[in-house]
């Protein structure tokens, strides 16, 4: 039995030897534990289990090494765990328990610590409402406005709670029982003359915000304001509508306490069967479903409070297209022109006549063409008519609504007839154009090269047109193919084709007509 324990001693690691050198008490405890294990393993008959007990004897020191005593040298590091400290599986029926060393207290087994779950971060409550202000104060209420907070939280905003507190007290009371989402609230049932502190709190599922508080207390009293009608700009002039259109006008006013509103027309109350009036605390609405011309006129609006009042006048004009002009007739027809006259329409459509439109129609085509627009007079002259055509004429009247539904047609027609004229040509005094020949450009001397053609030029005038005669050395040049003589617009030319030495000499150009003659000459040298 003792011989079997020797081999485990050889397996002692350097770390275990170091432990024994540092703590001598453990070396004494080890043989005692081995003896106890041997006594428990003695009843075992089989050798195999006994051989298995040897490593179990070495496992005994494992629990002891879990809590070593303090090392004598503080600089020495604790030993590293070895393979012998690992728990060894035991056979069924064997209950080997570690024996603590002498002089060391028994270490109770600690239950495993429960795993701690990470705590979720708490959601932040909403931020403070913004821009809390007083909108209106009456003798028993106050109206507040504010803006939503910048941060409402992940859960969203449930609403707002309004709290009030009298000046000099710290007892805040909630006005609304349930949170609401509107950013405007009227606190009712207040006592006139009290000074009230007000604050608003934003509420959500994650909590309440920091309250938004008015810096100064609010004095509950009626603020008197004189009545004032704010007539819109487009209603300061005449308001024009067509017959059958709806008239819907809203006129705002101001005043505190709420003013009384009244409408009249010509000093008489309005006909409620045709005109509907609806008044609110800030405006009055004037409504007519289908306007008629009889609804035109000036309406007086009066707003008064306890003897103070303000008045305004609303001028309504209901219009329709005018009637046609009257008594259209042809006054005169001459040449290519026609003169027309007429009188204004009987009904102007409750609006000023802006002008007349005149149209013509020729008998051949039968189509109407406009010749004048917005003619402001009751007469006109139509020109540039075509000879041989017969024309009819009609006239429309026009106001702000447009042209009249019908036109006035002239009873007669205008026939543009052809006029007989005799052409008399203008007598022009005849001028004496007779003139003897006269050279305006003489001939000039020339030198030419043998074999190269040359030209001689001069110009002459005279009436009748003079006859041109060319001479060489005072001998007339007749039909000779060597010479070509031409005259064009008074310019005379003589072409000498491929001259030779014998073609040199004096050339003369003579012009002759019944009134006289003239001549010029030049010298030609051929080299």
Short mmCIF file of C-alpha atoms in Angstrom, two decimals:
data_model
loop_
_atom_site.label_atom_id
_atom_site.label_comp_id
_atom_site.label_asym_id
_atom_site.label_seq_id
_atom_site.Cartn_x
_atom_site.Cartn_y
_atom_site.Cartn_z
CA UNK A 1 0.00 0.00 0.00
CA UNK A 2 2.75 2.41 0.91
CA UNK A 3 4.76 1.38 -2.11
CA UNK A 4 1.92 2.45 -4.38
CA UNK A 5 2.06 6.01 -3.14
CA UNK A 6 5.64 6.53 -4.25
CA UNK A 7 4.97 7.07 -7.93
CA UNK A 8 2.66 10.06 -7.36
CA UNK A 9 5.49 11.75 -5.44
CA UNK A 10 7.59 11.64 -8.60
CA UNK A 11 4.84 13.45 -10.47
CA UNK A 12 5.06 16.44 -8.20
CA UNK A 13 5.38 19.57 -10.37
CA UNK A 14 7.71 22.43 -9.66
CA UNK A 15 4.73 24.59 -8.78
CA UNK A 16 3.60 22.06 -6.13
CA UNK A 17 7.12 21.85 -4.72
CA UNK A 18 7.17 25.61 -4.50
CA UNK A 19 3.87 25.55 -2.62
CA UNK A 20 5.29 23.08 -0.11
CA UNK A 21 8.40 25.20 0.35
CA UNK A 22 6.32 28.28 1.02
CA UNK A 23 3.74 26.71 3.34
CA UNK A 24 5.13 23.91 5.61
CA UNK A 25 1.79 23.20 7.34
CA UNK A 26 0.37 21.81 4.15
CA UNK A 27 3.15 19.17 3.94
CA UNK A 28 2.04 17.78 7.30
CA UNK A 29 -1.59 17.71 6.28
CA UNK A 30 -0.92 15.77 3.10
CA UNK A 31 0.17 12.40 4.71
CA UNK A 32 -2.83 12.52 7.07
CA UNK A 33 -5.20 12.90 4.17
CA UNK A 34 -3.47 10.03 2.34
CA UNK A 35 -3.83 7.76 5.38
CA UNK A 36 -7.52 8.50 5.63
CA UNK A 37 -8.01 7.73 1.99
CA UNK A 38 -6.09 4.42 2.37
CA UNK A 39 -8.31 3.32 5.24
CA UNK A 40 -11.44 4.02 3.23
CA UNK A 41 -10.04 2.18 0.21
CA UNK A 42 -8.88 -0.93 2.25
CA UNK A 43 -12.16 -2.93 2.01
CA UNK A 44 -11.92 -2.83 -1.73
CA UNK A 45 -10.91 -6.35 -2.99
CA UNK A 46 -10.17 -5.61 -6.58
CA UNK A 47 -6.77 -4.31 -7.52
CA UNK A 48 -8.04 -2.08 -10.24
CA UNK A 49 -9.97 0.16 -7.92
CA UNK A 50 -6.95 0.29 -5.63
CA UNK A 51 -4.80 1.42 -8.49
CA UNK A 52 -7.43 4.02 -9.23
CA UNK A 53 -7.28 5.22 -5.67
CA UNK A 54 -3.69 6.40 -6.12
CA UNK A 55 -4.65 9.37 -8.24
CA UNK A 56 -7.54 10.02 -5.84
CA UNK A 57 -5.03 10.33 -3.01
CA UNK A 58 -3.26 12.96 -5.02
CA UNK A 59 -6.55 14.79 -5.61
CA UNK A 60 -7.03 15.37 -1.91
CA UNK A 61 -4.79 18.42 -1.70
CA UNK A 62 -6.80 20.13 -4.43
CA UNK A 63 -9.42 21.80 -2.19
CA UNK A 64 -6.69 22.85 0.23
CA UNK A 65 -4.75 24.66 -2.46
CA UNK A 66 -7.82 26.81 -3.28
CA UNK A 67 -7.18 29.00 -0.24
CA UNK A 68 -3.44 29.06 0.51
CA UNK A 69 -2.19 31.05 3.45
CA UNK A 70 -0.52 34.33 2.86
CA UNK A 71 2.96 33.88 1.47
CA UNK A 72 5.85 34.91 3.64
CA UNK A 73 7.40 36.84 0.83
CA UNK A 74 4.91 39.41 -0.50
CA UNK A 75 6.77 39.68 -3.78
CA UNK A 76 6.27 35.97 -4.56
CA UNK A 77 3.37 35.29 -6.99
CA UNK A 78 0.72 32.63 -6.13
CA UNK A 79 1.40 29.22 -7.71
CA UNK A 80 -0.27 28.28 -10.94
CA UNK A 81 -2.86 25.49 -10.80
CA UNK A 82 -1.68 22.06 -12.00
CA UNK A 83 -3.38 19.12 -13.61
CA UNK A 84 -3.55 17.32 -10.17
CA UNK A 85 -5.97 19.92 -8.83
CA UNK A 86 -8.69 18.91 -11.32
CA UNK A 87 -11.58 16.94 -9.78
CA UNK A 88 -11.40 13.16 -10.41
CA UNK A 89 -14.62 11.25 -11.14
CA UNK A 90 -15.56 8.84 -8.39
CA UNK A 91 -17.10 5.39 -8.60
CA UNK A 92 -20.57 4.71 -7.39
CA UNK A 93 -20.67 4.23 -3.64
CA UNK A 94 -17.46 6.09 -2.98
CA UNK A 95 -17.84 9.32 -1.11
CA UNK A 96 -14.46 10.91 -0.75
CA UNK A 97 -14.58 14.33 0.80
CA UNK A 98 -11.64 16.62 1.15
CA UNK A 99 -10.24 16.94 4.65
CA UNK A 100 -9.15 20.41 5.65
CA UNK A 101 -5.65 20.87 6.94
CA UNK A 102 -5.02 21.04 10.64
CA UNK A 103 -5.16 24.47 12.06
CA UNK A 104 -7.13 25.86 9.07
CA UNK A 105 -10.87 26.59 9.33
CA UNK A 106 -13.31 24.63 7.20
CA UNK A 107 -14.48 26.54 4.13
CA UNK A 108 -18.22 26.21 3.58
CA UNK A 109 -19.42 25.67 0.01
CA UNK A 110 -20.87 28.89 -1.45
CA UNK A 111 -23.95 28.71 -3.67
CA UNK A 112 -23.43 29.98 -7.27
CA UNK A 113 -24.18 33.68 -7.63
CA UNK A 114 -27.23 34.45 -9.81
CA UNK A 115 -26.46 36.09 -13.12
CA UNK A 116 -27.23 39.82 -13.02
CA UNK A 117 -29.28 41.15 -15.94
CA UNK A 118 -28.29 44.58 -17.35
CA UNK A 119 -30.74 47.23 -16.32
CA UNK A 120 -32.57 49.12 -19.12
CA UNK A 121 -31.86 52.86 -19.19
CA UNK A 122 -34.80 54.89 -18.00
CA UNK A 123 -36.60 56.98 -20.66
CA UNK A 124 -36.18 60.71 -20.26
CA UNK A 125 -39.31 62.80 -19.65
CA UNK A 126 -40.23 65.49 -22.21
CA UNK A 127 -38.60 68.89 -22.10
CA UNK A 128 -40.24 72.09 -20.95
CA UNK A 129 -43.00 73.68 -23.13
CA UNK A 130 -41.84 76.77 -25.01
CA UNK A 131 -43.05 80.36 -25.43
CA UNK A 132 -45.78 80.40 -22.79
CA UNK A 133 -47.75 83.64 -23.19
CA UNK A 134 -51.09 85.25 -22.35
CA UNK A 135 -53.33 85.71 -25.36
CA UNK A 136 -56.38 87.29 -23.79
CA UNK A 137 -57.65 88.30 -20.37
CA UNK A 138 -61.30 88.88 -19.45
CA UNK A 139 -63.04 89.61 -16.18
CA UNK A 140 -63.32 85.91 -15.28
CA UNK A 141 -60.96 83.96 -17.59
CA UNK A 142 -57.51 83.93 -19.10
CA UNK A 143 -56.42 82.41 -22.45
CA UNK A 144 -52.91 80.95 -22.73
CA UNK A 145 -50.82 79.86 -25.70
CA UNK A 146 -47.50 78.01 -25.91
CA UNK A 147 -45.41 75.84 -28.20
CA UNK A 148 -44.64 72.12 -28.02
CA UNK A 149 -41.41 71.08 -26.26
CA UNK A 150 -38.33 70.31 -28.31
CA UNK A 151 -37.98 66.77 -26.87
CA UNK A 152 -41.11 64.66 -26.39
CA UNK A 153 -39.48 61.33 -25.49
CA UNK A 154 -39.71 57.94 -27.17
CA UNK A 155 -43.20 57.21 -25.87
CA UNK A 156 -44.61 60.44 -27.29
CA UNK A 157 -46.53 63.21 -25.58
CA UNK A 158 -49.74 62.42 -23.66
CA UNK A 159 -50.70 66.07 -23.29
CA UNK A 160 -50.40 69.14 -21.11
CA UNK A 161 -51.54 70.03 -17.62
CA UNK A 162 -52.25 73.65 -16.70
CA UNK A 163 -51.80 74.65 -13.07
CA UNK A 164 -52.65 77.94 -11.36
CA UNK A 165 -51.73 79.47 -8.05
CA UNK A 166 -52.88 82.72 -6.46
CA UNK A 167 -50.25 85.37 -5.85
CA UNK A 168 -48.74 84.95 -2.37
CA UNK A 169 -49.65 81.26 -2.16
CA UNK A 170 -47.70 78.13 -3.04
CA UNK A 171 -50.72 75.87 -3.50
CA UNK A 172 -50.70 74.87 -7.17
CA UNK A 173 -53.93 73.38 -8.51
CA UNK A 174 -54.45 71.62 -11.81
CA UNK A 175 -57.15 73.22 -13.93
CA UNK A 176 -57.74 70.29 -16.32
CA UNK A 177 -58.42 66.81 -15.03
CA UNK A 178 -57.05 64.97 -18.07
CA UNK A 179 -54.05 65.96 -20.22
CA UNK A 180 -54.90 67.56 -23.58
CA UNK A 181 -52.77 68.02 -26.72
CA UNK A 182 -53.84 71.53 -27.77
CA UNK A 183 -51.35 74.37 -27.27
CA UNK A 184 -54.08 76.85 -26.41
CA UNK A 185 -56.23 76.79 -23.32
CA UNK A 186 -58.70 79.09 -21.58
CA UNK A 187 -58.77 78.96 -17.79
CA UNK A 188 -62.39 79.74 -16.75
CA UNK A 189 -64.15 80.65 -13.51
CA UNK A 190 -61.57 83.09 -12.17
CA UNK A 191 -62.32 85.94 -9.79
CA UNK A 192 -61.97 89.45 -11.10
CA UNK A 193 -59.14 91.36 -9.43
CA UNK A 194 -57.07 88.30 -8.49
CA UNK A 195 -53.42 87.89 -9.46
CA UNK A 196 -52.78 84.41 -10.78
CA UNK A 197 -49.54 82.55 -11.42
CA UNK A 198 -49.78 80.08 -14.29
CA UNK A 199 -47.58 77.20 -15.39
CA UNK A 200 -47.87 74.43 -18.00
CA UNK A 201 -46.41 70.91 -17.69
CA UNK A 202 -45.87 68.45 -20.54
CA UNK A 203 -46.81 64.87 -19.56
CA UNK A 204 -45.80 61.56 -21.16
CA UNK A 205 -45.51 57.90 -20.15
CA UNK A 206 -41.94 58.50 -18.95
CA UNK A 207 -42.91 61.31 -16.60
CA UNK A 208 -43.62 65.04 -16.41
CA UNK A 209 -41.47 67.85 -17.74
CA UNK A 210 -40.10 70.87 -15.97
CA UNK A 211 -43.02 73.35 -15.82
CA UNK A 212 -43.08 76.44 -18.05
CA UNK A 213 -44.09 79.33 -15.78
CA UNK A 214 -45.07 82.92 -16.52
CA UNK A 215 -42.56 85.33 -15.03
CA UNK A 216 -45.22 87.70 -13.66
CA UNK A 217 -48.65 87.04 -12.20
CA UNK A 218 -51.68 87.91 -14.38
CA UNK A 219 -54.26 90.38 -13.09
CA UNK A 220 -57.76 89.12 -13.88
CA UNK A 221 -59.73 92.11 -15.09
CA UNK A 222 -61.55 93.24 -18.22
CA UNK A 223 -59.34 95.26 -20.57
CA UNK A 224 -61.54 97.87 -22.22
CA UNK A 225 -60.99 98.47 -25.92
CA UNK A 226 -62.82 100.99 -28.07
CA UNK A 227 -64.82 99.59 -31.00
CA UNK A 228 -63.02 99.70 -34.34
CA UNK A 229 -64.15 98.41 -37.74
CA UNK A 230 -61.32 97.09 -39.90
CA UNK A 231 -62.80 97.46 -43.36
CA UNK A 232 -60.85 95.38 -45.95
CA UNK A 233 -59.13 97.41 -48.65
CA UNK A 234 -61.20 96.02 -51.55
CA UNK A 235 -64.42 96.98 -49.75
CA UNK A 236 -63.44 100.63 -49.35
CA UNK A 237 -64.47 101.14 -52.97
CA UNK A 238 -67.67 100.14 -54.70
CA UNK A 239 -68.19 96.40 -54.51
CA UNK A 240 -69.50 95.27 -57.94
CA UNK A 241 -71.29 91.97 -58.58
CA UNK A 242 -73.32 90.60 -61.49
CA UNK A 243 -77.01 89.81 -61.23
CA UNK A 244 -77.46 86.27 -59.88
CA UNK A 245 -74.04 86.12 -58.17
CA UNK A 246 -73.68 85.46 -54.43
CA UNK A 247 -72.50 88.28 -52.16
CA UNK A 248 -70.46 86.95 -49.23
CA UNK A 249 -68.56 89.62 -47.27
CA UNK A 250 -66.74 89.30 -43.94
CA UNK A 251 -65.79 92.50 -42.11
CA UNK A 252 -63.62 92.15 -38.97
CA UNK A 253 -63.83 94.51 -36.00
CA UNK A 254 -62.42 94.79 -32.48
CA UNK A 255 -63.59 95.99 -29.09
CA UNK A 256 -63.94 94.84 -25.46
CA UNK A 257 -66.29 93.86 -24.05
CA UNK A 258 -67.94 92.28 -27.09
CA UNK A 259 -69.55 95.09 -29.09
CA UNK A 260 -73.05 95.18 -30.52
CA UNK A 261 -73.33 95.10 -34.32
CA UNK A 262 -76.14 96.56 -36.43
CA UNK A 263 -76.76 96.95 -40.19
CA UNK A 264 -79.00 99.46 -41.92
CA UNK A 265 -79.74 100.61 -45.49
CA UNK A 266 -80.95 104.14 -45.95
CA UNK A 267 -81.59 104.37 -42.22
CA UNK A 268 -83.90 101.32 -42.29
CA UNK A 269 -83.26 97.77 -40.99
CA UNK A 270 -82.30 95.17 -43.57
CA UNK A 271 -84.75 92.76 -45.18
CA UNK A 272 -83.86 89.50 -43.48
CA UNK A 273 -85.67 87.51 -46.18
CA UNK A 274 -83.00 88.50 -48.72
CA UNK A 275 -79.97 89.39 -46.60
CA UNK A 276 -78.44 87.17 -43.93
CA UNK A 277 -76.24 88.67 -41.19
CA UNK A 278 -74.13 86.54 -38.84
CA UNK A 279 -72.10 88.16 -36.07
CA UNK A 280 -69.28 86.73 -33.99
CA UNK A 281 -67.04 88.22 -31.32
CA UNK A 282 -64.57 89.43 -33.94
CA UNK A 283 -66.36 89.87 -37.27
CA UNK A 284 -69.68 90.19 -39.05
CA UNK A 285 -70.71 88.36 -42.22
CA UNK A 286 -72.99 89.92 -44.87
CA UNK A 287 -74.51 87.31 -47.23
CA UNK A 288 -76.93 87.42 -50.20
CA UNK A 289 -77.56 84.14 -52.01
CA UNK A 290 -78.58 85.64 -55.40
CA UNK A 291 -78.01 89.33 -55.89
CA UNK A 292 -80.56 91.49 -57.68
CA UNK A 293 -80.27 95.04 -58.95
CA UNK A 294 -82.51 96.12 -56.11
CA UNK A 295 -79.78 95.03 -53.67
CA UNK A 296 -77.55 97.85 -54.90
CA UNK A 297 -76.99 100.72 -52.52
CA UNK A 298 -75.05 101.86 -49.47
CA UNK A 299 -75.21 99.78 -46.31
CA UNK A 300 -74.21 101.26 -42.93
CA UNK A 301 -72.40 99.07 -40.38
CA UNK A 302 -72.35 100.26 -36.77
CA UNK A 303 -70.32 98.73 -33.91
CA UNK A 304 -70.90 100.26 -30.47
CA UNK A 305 -69.94 99.59 -26.82
CA UNK A 306 -71.50 101.58 -23.96
CA UNK A 307 -71.98 104.77 -25.95
CA UNK A 308 -68.76 104.45 -28.00
CA UNK A 309 -69.30 103.42 -31.62
CA UNK A 310 -67.62 103.14 -35.00
CA UNK A 311 -69.33 103.25 -38.40
CA UNK A 312 -68.46 102.11 -41.89
CA UNK A 313 -70.26 102.22 -45.23
CA UNK A 314 -70.42 99.34 -47.70
CA UNK A 315 -71.32 100.38 -51.27
CA UNK A 316 -72.69 97.46 -53.34
CA UNK A 317 -73.48 97.72 -57.05
CA UNK A 318 -75.24 94.83 -58.80
CA UNK A 319 -74.94 95.13 -62.59
CA UNK A 320 -75.98 93.31 -65.78
CA UNK A 321 -75.39 93.78 -69.54
CA UNK A 322 -77.00 96.92 -71.03
CA UNK A 323 -79.77 97.17 -73.58
CA UNK A 324 -79.15 97.90 -77.30
CA UNK A 325 -78.70 101.45 -78.62
CA UNK A 326 -81.74 103.27 -79.97
CA UNK A 327 -82.63 104.96 -83.28
CA UNK A 328 -79.71 103.78 -85.42
CA UNK A 329 -79.89 105.34 -88.89
CA UNK A 330 -77.77 106.06 -91.98
CA UNK A 331 -77.14 109.77 -92.19
CA UNK A 332 -75.18 110.01 -95.47
CA UNK A 333 -73.39 107.93 -98.11
CA UNK A 334 -70.73 109.45 -100.32
CA UNK A 335 -67.88 107.94 -102.28
CA UNK A 336 -66.45 105.09 -100.16
CA UNK A 337 -67.88 106.50 -96.86
CA UNK A 338 -70.97 106.10 -94.69
CA UNK A 339 -72.11 108.24 -91.69
CA UNK A 340 -74.13 106.64 -88.84
CA UNK A 341 -75.96 108.06 -85.80
CA UNK A 342 -77.80 106.54 -82.81
CA UNK A 343 -78.92 107.28 -79.23
CA UNK A 344 -77.85 105.64 -75.91
CA UNK A 345 -79.75 102.56 -74.66
CA UNK A 346 -82.72 102.92 -72.40
CA UNK A 347 -81.27 100.44 -69.87
CA UNK A 348 -77.55 100.81 -69.09
CA UNK A 349 -77.48 97.66 -66.89
CA UNK A 350 -76.98 99.72 -63.69
CA UNK A 351 -73.51 100.66 -64.93
CA UNK A 352 -71.91 103.37 -67.01
CA UNK A 353 -71.77 102.78 -70.77
CA UNK A 354 -68.11 102.38 -71.70
CA UNK A 355 -68.60 102.56 -75.48
CA UNK A 356 -70.20 101.09 -78.58
CA UNK A 357 -69.12 98.44 -81.07
CA UNK A 358 -69.97 99.06 -84.76
CA UNK A 359 -70.09 96.23 -87.28
CA UNK A 360 -70.71 96.01 -91.05
CA UNK A 361 -71.90 93.23 -93.35
CA UNK A 362 -71.69 93.16 -97.15
CA UNK A 363 -74.51 91.65 -99.17
CA UNK A 364 -72.27 89.17 -100.98
CA UNK A 365 -70.80 87.34 -97.95
CA UNK A 366 -73.43 88.08 -95.30
CA UNK A 367 -70.78 88.00 -92.52
CA UNK A 368 -70.42 90.67 -89.84
CA UNK A 369 -67.06 92.38 -89.33
CA UNK A 370 -66.16 94.82 -86.54
CA UNK A 371 -65.06 98.21 -87.83
CA UNK A 372 -65.03 100.20 -84.56
CA UNK A 373 -64.56 99.16 -80.88
CA UNK A 374 -65.23 101.22 -77.75
CA UNK A 375 -66.58 104.12 -79.75
CA UNK A 376 -67.42 106.67 -77.05
CA UNK A 377 -69.62 108.90 -79.23
CA UNK A 378 -73.12 108.23 -80.58
CA UNK A 379 -72.07 108.83 -84.19
CA UNK A 380 -69.32 107.60 -86.48
CA UNK A 381 -68.02 107.57 -90.06
CA UNK A 382 -67.07 104.34 -91.78
CA UNK A 383 -64.60 104.58 -94.64
CA UNK A 384 -62.75 102.36 -97.13
CA UNK A 385 -65.86 100.63 -98.41
CA UNK A 386 -65.64 98.67 -101.67
CA UNK A 387 -67.21 100.04 -104.84
CA UNK A 388 -70.14 97.99 -106.04
CA UNK A 389 -70.99 96.40 -102.65
CA UNK A 390 -74.11 96.93 -100.58
CA UNK A 391 -73.60 97.18 -96.79
CA UNK A 392 -75.73 96.77 -93.66
CA UNK A 393 -74.71 98.13 -90.22
CA UNK A 394 -75.43 97.32 -86.57
CA UNK A 395 -74.26 98.72 -83.18
CA UNK A 396 -73.81 97.07 -79.71
CA UNK A 397 -73.62 98.97 -76.42
CA UNK A 398 -71.01 97.94 -73.82
CA UNK A 399 -70.61 98.36 -70.04
CA UNK A 400 -68.54 96.73 -67.28
CA UNK A 401 -70.38 93.41 -67.82
CA UNK A 402 -69.72 93.32 -71.55
CA UNK A 403 -71.73 93.78 -74.74
CA UNK A 404 -75.48 94.07 -74.87
CA UNK A 405 -77.37 90.86 -75.63
CA UNK A 406 -78.79 92.33 -78.84
CA UNK A 407 -77.75 95.05 -81.31
CA UNK A 408 -79.44 97.94 -83.05
CA UNK A 409 -79.58 97.34 -86.83
CA UNK A 410 -79.84 100.21 -89.33
CA UNK A 411 -83.07 100.09 -91.35
CA UNK A 412 -81.45 101.14 -94.63
CA UNK A 413 -78.50 99.83 -96.58
CA UNK A 414 -75.59 101.67 -98.15
CA UNK A 415 -74.78 100.97 -101.83
CA UNK A 416 -71.36 102.09 -102.96
CA UNK A 417 -71.80 102.93 -106.67
CA UNK A 418 -69.20 103.50 -109.33
CA UNK A 419 -68.63 107.13 -110.23
CA UNK A 420 -68.02 108.23 -113.85
CA UNK A 421 -64.73 110.07 -114.24
CA UNK A 422 -62.95 111.44 -117.32
CA UNK A 423 -59.20 111.21 -117.50
CA UNK A 424 -57.51 114.41 -118.55
CA UNK A 425 -53.78 114.03 -118.94
CA UNK A 426 -51.64 116.84 -117.66
CA UNK A 427 -50.23 119.13 -120.31
CA UNK A 428 -46.46 119.26 -120.12
CA UNK A 429 -44.66 122.07 -122.02
CA UNK A 430 -42.31 120.61 -124.59
CA UNK A 431 -38.64 121.49 -124.32
CA UNK A 432 -36.35 122.05 -127.28
CA UNK A 433 -33.83 119.23 -127.11
CA UNK A 434 -32.14 119.97 -130.49
CA UNK A 435 -28.35 120.23 -130.17
CA UNK A 436 -25.43 120.01 -132.66
CA UNK A 437 -22.80 117.28 -132.05
CA UNK A 438 -20.24 117.94 -129.36
CA UNK A 439 -17.48 115.65 -128.19
CA UNK A 440 -17.38 115.36 -124.39
CA UNK A 441 -14.34 113.03 -124.40
CA UNK A 442 -11.72 113.39 -127.17
CA UNK A 443 -9.46 110.73 -128.64
CA UNK A 444 -6.02 110.24 -127.12
CA UNK A 445 -2.73 109.29 -128.78
CA UNK A 446 -1.80 105.64 -128.36
CA UNK A 447 1.18 103.36 -128.95
CA UNK A 448 0.55 99.69 -129.54
CA UNK A 449 2.52 96.54 -130.31
CA UNK A 450 2.40 94.81 -133.63
CA UNK A 451 -0.04 91.93 -133.77
CA UNK A 452 -2.04 92.98 -130.62
CA UNK A 453 -5.50 94.47 -131.19
CA UNK A 454 -6.14 97.98 -129.83
CA UNK A 455 -9.14 100.28 -129.25
CA UNK A 456 -9.75 103.99 -129.69
CA UNK A 457 -12.46 105.66 -127.53
CA UNK A 458 -14.32 108.98 -127.44
CA UNK A 459 -17.77 110.24 -126.43
CA UNK A 460 -20.16 112.62 -128.16
CA UNK A 461 -23.61 114.10 -127.58
CA UNK A 462 -26.17 115.78 -129.82
CA UNK A 463 -29.82 115.61 -130.85
CA UNK A 464 -30.87 114.17 -133.17
CA UNK A 465 -28.33 111.45 -132.64
CA UNK A 466 -25.30 112.27 -134.85
CA UNK A 467 -23.82 109.97 -137.49
CA UNK A 468 -20.27 108.78 -136.69
CA UNK A 469 -17.63 108.59 -139.39
CA UNK A 470 -14.08 107.22 -138.82
CA UNK A 471 -11.16 108.37 -140.95
CA UNK A 472 -7.51 107.30 -141.26
CA UNK A 473 -5.12 109.88 -142.59
CA UNK A 474 -8.20 111.85 -143.77
CA UNK A 475 -9.46 108.77 -145.65
CA UNK A 476 -12.86 107.36 -144.59
CA UNK A 477 -12.74 103.87 -143.24
CA UNK A 478 -15.51 101.94 -144.94
CA UNK A 479 -16.51 98.33 -144.62
CA UNK A 480 -13.16 96.83 -143.75
CA UNK A 481 -13.06 93.65 -141.61
CA UNK A 482 -9.87 94.90 -140.00
CA UNK A 483 -11.87 97.72 -138.31
CA UNK A 484 -14.94 97.41 -136.08
CA UNK A 485 -16.77 100.68 -135.20
CA UNK A 486 -19.41 100.82 -132.47
CA UNK A 487 -21.51 103.49 -130.65
CA UNK A 488 -23.44 102.95 -127.43
CA UNK A 489 -25.06 105.72 -125.36
CA UNK A 490 -22.84 108.30 -127.01
CA UNK A 491 -19.58 106.36 -126.52
CA UNK A 492 -17.77 105.73 -129.80
CA UNK A 493 -15.14 103.00 -130.18
CA UNK A 494 -12.96 101.74 -133.00
CA UNK A 495 -11.22 98.37 -132.78
CA UNK A 496 -8.11 97.79 -134.93
CA UNK A 497 -7.49 94.08 -135.16
CA UNK A 498 -3.87 92.87 -135.11
CA UNK A 499 -2.36 96.09 -136.44
CA UNK A 500 0.82 96.17 -138.48
CA UNK A 501 3.31 98.97 -139.16
CA UNK A 502 1.20 100.25 -142.06
CA UNK A 503 -1.80 100.69 -139.68
CA UNK A 504 -0.12 103.56 -137.86
CA UNK A 505 -1.18 107.15 -138.58
CA UNK A 506 -3.74 109.81 -137.64
CA UNK A 507 -7.29 108.60 -136.90
CA UNK A 508 -10.25 111.00 -136.89
CA UNK A 509 -13.76 110.58 -135.48
CA UNK A 510 -16.40 112.86 -137.05
CA UNK A 511 -19.96 113.34 -135.76
CA UNK A 512 -22.59 114.83 -138.10
CA UNK A 513 -26.30 115.74 -137.58
CA UNK A 514 -28.64 118.29 -139.21
CA UNK A 515 -27.47 121.02 -136.80
CA UNK A 516 -23.74 120.63 -137.50
CA UNK A 517 -20.71 118.44 -137.12
CA UNK A 518 -17.65 117.97 -134.88
CA UNK A 519 -14.48 115.89 -135.01
CA UNK A 520 -11.55 114.77 -132.87
CA UNK A 521 -8.36 112.97 -133.87
CA UNK A 522 -5.37 111.12 -132.42
CA UNK A 523 -2.14 109.46 -133.49
CA UNK A 524 -1.52 105.72 -133.40
CA UNK A 525 2.02 104.29 -133.44
CA UNK A 526 2.63 100.60 -134.09
CA UNK A 527 5.99 99.16 -132.97
#
